[in-house]
Amino acid sequence: MAIFITGGARSGKSGFAEAYAMKLAKQGIYIATSQIWDDEMKERTAHHRATREQSGYGWRTIEEPLALAELLERLEAEHREDAERPAVLVDCLTLWLTNWLLRADYDTESGQDANRYDELHAEADKLIAAVADYTGPLLLVTNEVGSGIVPAYPLGRRFRDEAGRLNRKLAAVCAEAYLVVAGMPLDLKKHAFAFGED
């Protein structure tokens, strides 16, 4: 069962996702998608890991910044027959998208613009399929980035648009979807408008 969790920065979405995972299973697999580029990110990552370890819950952390679909497929195969499956928490999809967007936009080897957005879209499609096929408890944390001002630079606008598209497609294949605002999770699917059939 896939669960989509979105919200703004520091809204409480990761805390909600971790608490929900603890309700769903006796142990969990925490998939961290961040890449550590500087000391601030290193400290932030260490803080999050220490917080998880102090929770007393059996988290196993896997760092995977790019091959998320393949990892979910592997975990599905490994745990499909388990009587008690671990809860898998991906935190976060926005960083995963950033990692792919930077690869699609810029070739680090040549130092040139890459414009490989087809590769980005193919990876997003693979991820959506892997989430739809996952049968155990799976929690996906992402940021809601489209509510602010329009970014002033092209890559920022593309990121906002790609994040919105990815979030919309993932929420559609998830059994549950929550928006966390000021620490309060709101059940989006329960309150979503639906056109009636005539």
Coordinates of N, CA and C in Angstrom, one line a residue:
M1 N 0.8 -1.2 0.0 CA 0.0 0.0 0.0 C 0.9 1.2 0.0
A2 N 0.8 2.0 -1.0 CA 1.6 3.3 -1.1 C 0.9 4.4 -0.6
I3 N 1.6 5.3 0.2 CA 1.0 6.4 0.9 C 1.9 7.7 0.5
F4 N 1.2 8.6 -0.1 CA 1.8 9.9 -0.6 C 1.7 11.0 0.5
I5 N 2.8 11.6 0.8 CA 2.8 12.6 1.9 C 3.5 13.8 1.4
T6 N 2.8 15.0 1.3 CA 3.4 16.2 0.8 C 3.2 17.3 1.8
G7 N 3.9 18.4 1.5 CA 3.8 19.6 2.4 C 4.9 20.5 2.1
G8 N 4.9 21.7 2.8 CA 6.0 22.6 2.6 C 7.2 22.3 3.5
A9 N 8.2 23.1 3.3 CA 9.4 22.9 4.1 C 9.1 23.1 5.6
R10 N 9.6 22.1 6.4 CA 9.4 22.2 7.9 C 7.9 22.1 8.3
S11 N 7.1 21.5 7.4 CA 5.7 21.4 7.7 C 5.4 20.2 8.7
G12 N 6.3 19.3 8.9 CA 6.1 18.1 9.7 C 5.8 16.9 9.0
K13 N 6.0 16.9 7.6 CA 5.7 15.8 6.8 C 6.6 14.6 7.1
S14 N 7.9 14.8 7.3 CA 8.8 13.6 7.6 C 8.4 13.0 8.9
G15 N 8.2 13.9 9.9 CA 7.8 13.3 11.2 C 6.5 12.5 11.2
F16 N 5.5 13.0 10.4 CA 4.3 12.3 10.2 C 4.5 11.0 9.5
A17 N 5.4 11.0 8.5 CA 5.7 9.8 7.8 C 6.4 8.7 8.7
E18 N 7.3 9.2 9.5 CA 8.0 8.2 10.4 C 7.0 7.6 11.4
A19 N 6.2 8.5 12.0 CA 5.2 8.0 13.0 C 4.2 7.0 12.3
Y20 N 3.8 7.3 11.1 CA 2.9 6.5 10.4 C 3.5 5.1 10.1
A21 N 4.8 5.1 9.7 CA 5.5 3.9 9.4 C 5.6 3.0 10.6
M22 N 5.8 3.6 11.8 CA 5.9 2.9 13.1 C 4.5 2.2 13.4
K23 N 3.4 2.8 12.9 CA 2.1 2.2 13.2 C 1.9 1.0 12.2
L24 N 2.5 1.1 11.0 CA 2.2 0.1 10.0 C 3.1 -1.2 10.1
A25 N 4.3 -1.1 10.7 CA 5.2 -2.2 10.7 C 6.1 -2.1 12.0
K26 N 6.6 -3.3 12.3 CA 7.5 -3.4 13.5 C 8.9 -2.9 13.2
Q27 N 9.3 -2.8 11.9 CA 10.6 -2.3 11.5 C 10.5 -1.6 10.2
G28 N 11.5 -0.7 9.9 CA 11.4 0.1 8.7 C 12.6 0.2 7.9
I29 N 12.5 0.5 6.6 CA 13.6 0.8 5.8 C 13.5 2.2 5.3
Y30 N 14.5 3.0 5.7 CA 14.5 4.5 5.4 C 15.4 4.7 4.2
I31 N 14.8 5.1 3.1 CA 15.5 5.4 1.9 C 15.8 6.9 1.8
A32 N 17.1 7.3 2.0 CA 17.5 8.7 1.9 C 18.0 9.0 0.5
T33 N 17.4 10.0 -0.1 CA 17.7 10.3 -1.5 C 18.7 11.5 -1.6
S34 N 19.1 12.1 -0.5 CA 19.9 13.3 -0.6 C 21.4 12.9 -0.9
Q35 N 22.0 13.9 -1.5 CA 23.4 13.8 -1.8 C 24.1 14.9 -0.9
I36 N 25.2 14.6 -0.3 CA 25.9 15.5 0.6 C 26.9 16.3 -0.2
W37 N 26.6 17.6 -0.3 CA 27.4 18.5 -1.1 C 28.2 19.5 -0.2
D38 N 27.8 19.7 1.0 CA 28.5 20.7 1.8 C 28.3 20.3 3.3
D39 N 29.0 21.1 4.2 CA 29.0 20.8 5.6 C 27.6 20.9 6.2
E40 N 26.8 21.9 5.8 CA 25.4 22.0 6.3 C 24.6 20.8 6.0
M41 N 24.7 20.3 4.8 CA 23.9 19.1 4.4 C 24.4 17.9 5.2
K42 N 25.7 17.8 5.4 CA 26.3 16.7 6.2 C 25.8 16.7 7.6
E43 N 25.7 17.9 8.2 CA 25.2 18.0 9.6 C 23.7 17.7 9.7
R44 N 22.9 18.1 8.7 CA 21.5 17.9 8.6 C 21.2 16.4 8.5
T45 N 22.0 15.7 7.6 CA 21.8 14.3 7.4 C 22.2 13.5 8.7
A46 N 23.3 13.9 9.4 CA 23.7 13.2 10.6 C 22.6 13.4 11.7
H47 N 22.0 14.6 11.8 CA 21.0 14.9 12.7 C 19.8 14.0 12.5
H48 N 19.3 13.9 11.3 CA 18.2 13.1 10.9 C 18.4 11.6 11.3
R49 N 19.6 11.1 11.0 CA 20.0 9.7 11.2 C 20.0 9.5 12.8
A50 N 20.6 10.4 13.5 CA 20.6 10.3 15.0 C 19.2 10.3 15.6
T51 N 18.3 11.1 15.1 CA 16.9 11.2 15.5 C 16.2 9.9 15.3
R52 N 16.4 9.3 14.1 CA 15.8 8.0 13.8 C 16.3 6.9 14.8
E53 N 17.7 6.9 15.0 CA 18.3 5.9 15.9 C 17.8 6.0 17.3
Q54 N 17.5 7.3 17.8 CA 17.0 7.5 19.1 C 15.5 7.2 19.3
S55 N 14.8 7.0 18.2 CA 13.4 6.7 18.3 C 13.1 5.4 18.9
G56 N 14.1 4.5 18.9 CA 13.9 3.1 19.4 C 13.2 2.2 18.3
Y57 N 12.9 2.7 17.2 CA 12.3 1.9 16.1 C 13.4 1.4 15.2
G58 N 13.2 0.2 14.7 CA 14.3 -0.5 13.9 C 14.4 0.0 12.5
W59 N 15.0 1.2 12.4 CA 15.2 1.7 11.0 C 16.5 1.1 10.4
R60 N 16.4 0.7 9.2 CA 17.6 0.4 8.4 C 17.7 1.5 7.3
T61 N 18.8 2.2 7.2 CA 18.9 3.3 6.3 C 19.6 2.9 5.0
I62 N 19.0 3.2 3.8 CA 19.7 3.0 2.6 C 19.8 4.3 1.9
E63 N 21.0 4.7 1.4 CA 21.1 5.9 0.7 C 21.1 5.6 -0.8
E64 N 20.1 6.2 -1.5 CA 20.0 6.0 -2.9 C 19.5 7.3 -3.6
P65 N 20.4 8.0 -4.2 CA 20.0 9.3 -4.8 C 19.4 9.2 -6.2
L66 N 19.6 8.1 -6.9 CA 19.2 8.0 -8.3 C 18.3 6.8 -8.6
A67 N 18.8 5.6 -8.3 CA 18.2 4.4 -8.8 C 17.0 3.9 -7.8
L68 N 16.1 4.8 -7.6 CA 15.0 4.6 -6.7 C 14.0 3.5 -7.2
A69 N 13.7 3.5 -8.5 CA 12.7 2.5 -9.0 C 13.3 1.1 -8.9
E70 N 14.6 1.0 -9.2 CA 15.3 -0.3 -9.1 C 15.3 -0.8 -7.7
L71 N 15.6 0.1 -6.8 CA 15.7 -0.3 -5.3 C 14.3 -0.7 -4.9
L72 N 13.2 0.0 -5.2 CA 11.9 -0.5 -4.8 C 11.5 -1.8 -5.4
E73 N 11.9 -2.1 -6.7 CA 11.7 -3.4 -7.3 C 12.4 -4.5 -6.5
R74 N 13.7 -4.2 -6.1 CA 14.5 -5.2 -5.4 C 13.9 -5.4 -4.0
L75 N 13.4 -4.4 -3.3 CA 12.8 -4.6 -2.0 C 11.5 -5.3 -2.1
E76 N 10.7 -5.1 -3.2 CA 9.5 -5.8 -3.4 C 9.8 -7.3 -3.5
A77 N 10.8 -7.6 -4.3 CA 11.1 -9.0 -4.6 C 11.7 -9.7 -3.3
E78 N 12.5 -9.0 -2.5 CA 13.1 -9.5 -1.3 C 12.1 -9.8 -0.2
H79 N 11.1 -8.9 -0.1 CA 10.1 -9.0 1.1 C 8.7 -9.4 0.7
R80 N 8.5 -9.8 -0.6 CA 7.1 -10.1 -1.0 C 6.5 -11.2 -0.1
E81 N 7.3 -12.2 0.2 CA 6.8 -13.4 1.0 C 6.9 -13.2 2.5
D82 N 7.4 -12.1 3.0 CA 7.6 -11.9 4.4 C 6.2 -11.8 5.1
A83 N 6.1 -12.5 6.2 CA 4.8 -12.5 7.0 C 4.6 -11.1 7.5
E84 N 5.6 -10.4 8.0 CA 5.5 -9.0 8.5 C 6.5 -8.2 7.7
R85 N 6.0 -7.5 6.7 CA 6.9 -6.7 5.9 C 7.3 -5.4 6.5
P86 N 8.5 -4.9 6.3 CA 8.9 -3.6 6.9 C 8.2 -2.5 6.1
A87 N 8.1 -1.4 6.8 CA 7.6 -0.2 6.2 C 8.7 0.5 5.5
V88 N 8.5 0.8 4.2 CA 9.6 1.5 3.5 C 9.2 3.0 3.4
L89 N 10.1 3.9 3.8 CA 9.9 5.3 3.7 C 10.9 6.0 2.8
V90 N 10.5 6.6 1.8 CA 11.3 7.4 0.9 C 11.3 8.8 1.3
D91 N 12.5 9.4 1.6 CA 12.5 10.8 2.0 C 13.8 11.4 1.4
C92 N 13.6 12.2 0.4 CA 12.4 12.6 -0.2 C 12.4 12.6 -1.7
L93 N 11.2 12.6 -2.3 CA 11.2 12.6 -3.8 C 11.6 13.9 -4.4
T94 N 11.5 15.0 -3.7 CA 11.9 16.3 -4.2 C 13.5 16.3 -4.5
L95 N 14.2 15.7 -3.5 CA 15.6 15.6 -3.7 C 16.0 14.6 -4.8
W96 N 15.3 13.5 -4.9 CA 15.5 12.6 -5.9 C 15.3 13.2 -7.3
L97 N 14.2 14.0 -7.4 CA 14.0 14.7 -8.7 C 15.1 15.7 -8.9
T98 N 15.5 16.4 -7.9 CA 16.6 17.4 -8.1 C 17.9 16.7 -8.6
N99 N 18.2 15.5 -8.1 CA 19.4 14.8 -8.6 C 19.3 14.5 -10.0
W100 N 18.1 14.0 -10.5 CA 17.9 13.7 -11.9 C 17.8 14.9 -12.8
L101 N 17.2 16.0 -12.2 CA 17.1 17.2 -13.0 C 18.4 17.8 -13.3
L102 N 19.3 17.8 -12.3 CA 20.7 18.3 -12.5 C 21.4 17.5 -13.5
R103 N 21.3 16.2 -13.5 CA 21.9 15.3 -14.5 C 21.4 15.6 -15.9
A104 N 20.0 15.8 -16.0 CA 19.4 16.0 -17.3 C 19.8 17.4 -17.8
D105 N 20.0 18.3 -17.0 CA 20.3 19.7 -17.4 C 21.7 20.0 -17.7
Y106 N 22.7 19.3 -17.1 CA 24.1 19.7 -17.2 C 25.0 18.4 -17.2
D107 N 25.9 18.3 -18.2 CA 26.8 17.2 -18.3 C 28.1 17.6 -17.6
T108 N 28.4 17.0 -16.4 CA 29.5 17.4 -15.6 C 30.8 17.0 -16.3
E109 N 30.8 16.0 -17.2 CA 32.1 15.6 -17.8 C 32.5 16.6 -18.9
S110 N 31.5 17.0 -19.7 CA 31.8 18.0 -20.8 C 31.7 19.4 -20.3
G111 N 31.0 19.7 -19.2 CA 30.8 21.0 -18.8 C 29.8 21.8 -19.7
Q112 N 29.0 21.0 -20.4 CA 28.0 21.6 -21.3 C 26.6 21.3 -20.9
D113 N 25.6 22.1 -21.4 CA 24.2 21.8 -21.2 C 23.9 20.5 -21.8
A114 N 23.1 19.7 -21.1 CA 22.9 18.3 -21.5 C 21.5 18.2 -22.2
N115 N 20.5 18.8 -21.7 CA 19.1 18.7 -22.2 C 18.7 17.3 -22.4
R116 N 18.9 16.5 -21.4 CA 18.5 15.1 -21.4 C 17.2 14.9 -20.6
Y117 N 16.2 15.6 -20.9 CA 15.0 15.6 -20.1 C 14.1 14.3 -20.4
D118 N 14.4 13.7 -21.6 CA 13.7 12.4 -21.9 C 14.1 11.4 -20.9
E119 N 15.4 11.4 -20.5 CA 15.9 10.5 -19.5 C 15.3 10.7 -18.1
L120 N 15.1 12.0 -17.8 CA 14.4 12.3 -16.5 C 13.0 11.8 -16.5
H121 N 12.3 12.0 -17.6 CA 10.9 11.5 -17.7 C 10.8 10.0 -17.7
A122 N 11.7 9.4 -18.3 CA 11.8 7.9 -18.3 C 12.0 7.4 -16.9
E123 N 12.9 8.0 -16.1 CA 13.1 7.6 -14.7 C 11.8 7.9 -13.9
A124 N 11.2 9.0 -14.1 CA 9.9 9.3 -13.4 C 8.9 8.2 -13.7
D125 N 8.8 7.8 -14.9 CA 7.8 6.8 -15.3 C 8.1 5.4 -14.7
K126 N 9.4 5.1 -14.6 CA 9.8 3.9 -13.9 C 9.5 3.9 -12.5
L127 N 9.7 5.1 -11.8 CA 9.4 5.2 -10.4 C 7.9 5.0 -10.2
I128 N 7.1 5.7 -11.0 CA 5.6 5.6 -10.8 C 5.2 4.1 -11.0
A129 N 5.7 3.4 -11.9 CA 5.4 2.0 -12.1 C 5.8 1.2 -10.9
A130 N 7.0 1.4 -10.4 CA 7.5 0.7 -9.2 C 6.6 0.9 -8.0
V131 N 6.2 2.2 -7.8 CA 5.3 2.5 -6.7 C 4.0 1.8 -6.9
A132 N 3.4 1.8 -8.1 CA 2.1 1.2 -8.3 C 2.2 -0.3 -8.1
D133 N 3.3 -0.9 -8.4 CA 3.5 -2.4 -8.2 C 3.9 -2.8 -6.8
Y134 N 4.3 -1.9 -6.0 CA 4.8 -2.2 -4.6 C 3.6 -2.6 -3.7
T135 N 3.7 -3.8 -3.1 CA 2.5 -4.4 -2.4 C 2.7 -4.2 -0.8
G136 N 3.8 -3.8 -0.3 CA 4.0 -3.6 1.1 C 3.7 -2.2 1.5
P137 N 3.9 -1.8 2.8 CA 3.7 -0.5 3.2 C 4.8 0.4 2.7
L138 N 4.5 1.4 1.9 CA 5.4 2.3 1.3 C 5.0 3.8 1.5
L139 N 5.8 4.6 2.1 CA 5.5 6.0 2.4 C 6.4 6.8 1.6
L140 N 5.9 7.8 0.8 CA 6.6 8.7 -0.1 C 6.5 10.1 0.4
V141 N 7.6 10.7 0.8 CA 7.6 12.1 1.2 C 8.1 13.0 0.1
T142 N 7.4 14.1 -0.1 CA 7.7 15.0 -1.2 C 7.4 16.4 -0.7
N143 N 7.9 17.4 -1.4 CA 7.6 18.8 -1.1 C 6.5 19.4 -2.1
E144 N 5.7 20.2 -1.5 CA 4.7 20.9 -2.3 C 5.4 22.3 -2.7
V145 N 5.8 22.4 -3.9 CA 6.6 23.6 -4.3 C 5.9 24.6 -5.2
G146 N 4.7 24.3 -5.6 CA 4.1 25.2 -6.6 C 3.2 26.3 -6.1
S147 N 3.2 26.5 -4.8 CA 2.3 27.5 -4.2 C 2.9 28.9 -4.0
G148 N 4.2 29.0 -4.3 CA 4.9 30.3 -4.1 C 5.0 31.1 -5.4
I149 N 5.9 32.0 -5.4 CA 6.1 32.8 -6.6 C 6.8 32.0 -7.8
V150 N 6.6 32.4 -9.0 CA 7.2 31.8 -10.1 C 8.7 32.0 -10.0
P151 N 9.6 30.9 -10.1 CA 11.0 31.2 -10.0 C 11.5 32.1 -11.1
A152 N 12.6 32.8 -10.8 CA 13.1 33.8 -11.7 C 14.0 33.2 -12.8
Y153 N 14.4 32.0 -12.6 CA 15.4 31.4 -13.6 C 14.8 30.1 -14.2
P154 N 15.2 29.8 -15.4 CA 14.6 28.6 -16.2 C 14.7 27.3 -15.4
L155 N 15.8 27.0 -14.8 CA 15.9 25.7 -14.2 C 15.0 25.6 -13.0
G156 N 14.8 26.7 -12.3 CA 13.9 26.7 -11.2 C 12.4 26.5 -11.6
R157 N 12.1 27.1 -12.8 CA 10.7 27.0 -13.3 C 10.5 25.5 -13.8
R158 N 11.6 25.0 -14.4 CA 11.4 23.6 -14.8 C 11.3 22.6 -13.6
F159 N 12.1 22.9 -12.6 CA 12.0 22.1 -11.3 C 10.6 22.1 -10.8
R160 N 10.0 23.3 -10.7 CA 8.7 23.5 -10.1 C 7.6 22.7 -10.9
D161 N 7.8 22.8 -12.3 CA 6.8 22.1 -13.1 C 7.0 20.6 -13.0
E162 N 8.2 20.1 -13.1 CA 8.5 18.7 -13.0 C 8.0 18.1 -11.6
A163 N 8.3 18.9 -10.6 CA 7.8 18.4 -9.2 C 6.3 18.3 -9.2
G164 N 5.6 19.3 -9.7 CA 4.2 19.2 -9.8 C 3.6 18.1 -10.5
R165 N 4.2 17.8 -11.7 CA 3.8 16.6 -12.5 C 4.1 15.3 -11.8
L166 N 5.3 15.2 -11.2 CA 5.6 14.0 -10.5 C 4.7 13.7 -9.3
N167 N 4.4 14.8 -8.5 CA 3.6 14.6 -7.4 C 2.2 14.2 -7.8
R168 N 1.6 14.8 -8.8 CA 0.3 14.5 -9.3 C 0.2 13.0 -9.7
K169 N 1.2 12.6 -10.5 CA 1.1 11.2 -11.0 C 1.3 10.2 -9.9
L170 N 2.2 10.5 -8.9 CA 2.4 9.6 -7.8 C 1.2 9.5 -6.9
A171 N 0.6 10.7 -6.6 CA -0.6 10.7 -5.7 C -1.7 9.9 -6.3
A172 N -1.8 9.9 -7.7 CA -2.9 9.1 -8.4 C -2.7 7.6 -8.2
V173 N -1.5 7.1 -8.1 CA -1.3 5.6 -7.9 C -1.2 5.2 -6.5
C174 N -1.2 6.1 -5.5 CA -1.1 5.8 -4.1 C -2.5 5.6 -3.5
A175 N -2.6 4.7 -2.6 CA -3.9 4.4 -1.9 C -4.3 5.5 -1.0
E176 N -3.4 6.2 -0.4 CA -3.6 7.3 0.5 C -2.8 8.5 0.1
A177 N -3.2 9.7 0.4 CA -2.5 10.9 0.1 C -2.8 12.0 1.2
Y178 N -1.7 12.6 1.8 CA -1.8 13.5 2.9 C -1.1 14.8 2.5
L179 N -1.7 15.9 2.9 CA -1.0 17.2 2.9 C -0.8 17.6 4.3
V180 N 0.5 17.8 4.7 CA 0.8 18.2 6.1 C 1.1 19.7 6.1
V181 N 0.3 20.4 6.9 CA 0.3 21.8 7.1 C 0.4 22.2 8.6
A182 N 1.5 22.9 9.0 CA 1.7 23.3 10.4 C 1.6 22.1 11.3
G183 N 2.2 21.0 10.8 CA 2.2 19.8 11.6 C 0.9 18.9 11.6
M184 N -0.1 19.4 10.9 CA -1.3 18.6 10.9 C -1.6 18.0 9.5
P185 N -1.7 16.6 9.5 CA -1.9 15.9 8.2 C -3.4 16.0 7.8
L186 N -3.6 16.3 6.6 CA -5.0 16.4 6.0 C -5.1 15.3 5.0
D187 N -6.2 14.5 5.1 CA -6.4 13.4 4.2 C -7.0 13.9 2.9
L188 N -6.1 13.9 1.8 CA -6.5 14.5 0.6 C -7.5 13.7 -0.2
K189 N -7.4 12.4 -0.2 CA -8.3 11.5 -0.9 C -9.7 11.5 -0.3
K190 N -9.7 11.6 1.0 CA -11.0 11.6 1.6 C -11.8 12.8 1.3
H191 N -11.1 14.0 1.0 CA -11.8 15.2 0.8 C -11.7 15.7 -0.7
A192 N -11.2 14.8 -1.5 CA -11.0 15.2 -2.9 C -12.4 15.3 -3.6
F193 N -12.5 16.3 -4.4 CA -13.8 16.4 -5.2 C -13.8 15.4 -6.3
A194 N -14.9 14.8 -6.6 CA -15.0 13.8 -7.7 C -16.2 14.2 -8.5
F195 N -16.1 14.2 -9.8 CA -17.2 14.4 -10.7 C -18.1 13.2 -10.6
G196 N -19.4 13.5 -10.4 CA -20.4 12.4 -10.4 C -20.6 11.8 -11.8
E197 N -21.1 10.6 -11.8 CA -21.4 9.9 -13.1 C -22.9 10.2 -13.4
D198 N -23.2 10.6 -14.6 CA -24.6 10.9 -15.0 C -25.1 9.7 -15.8

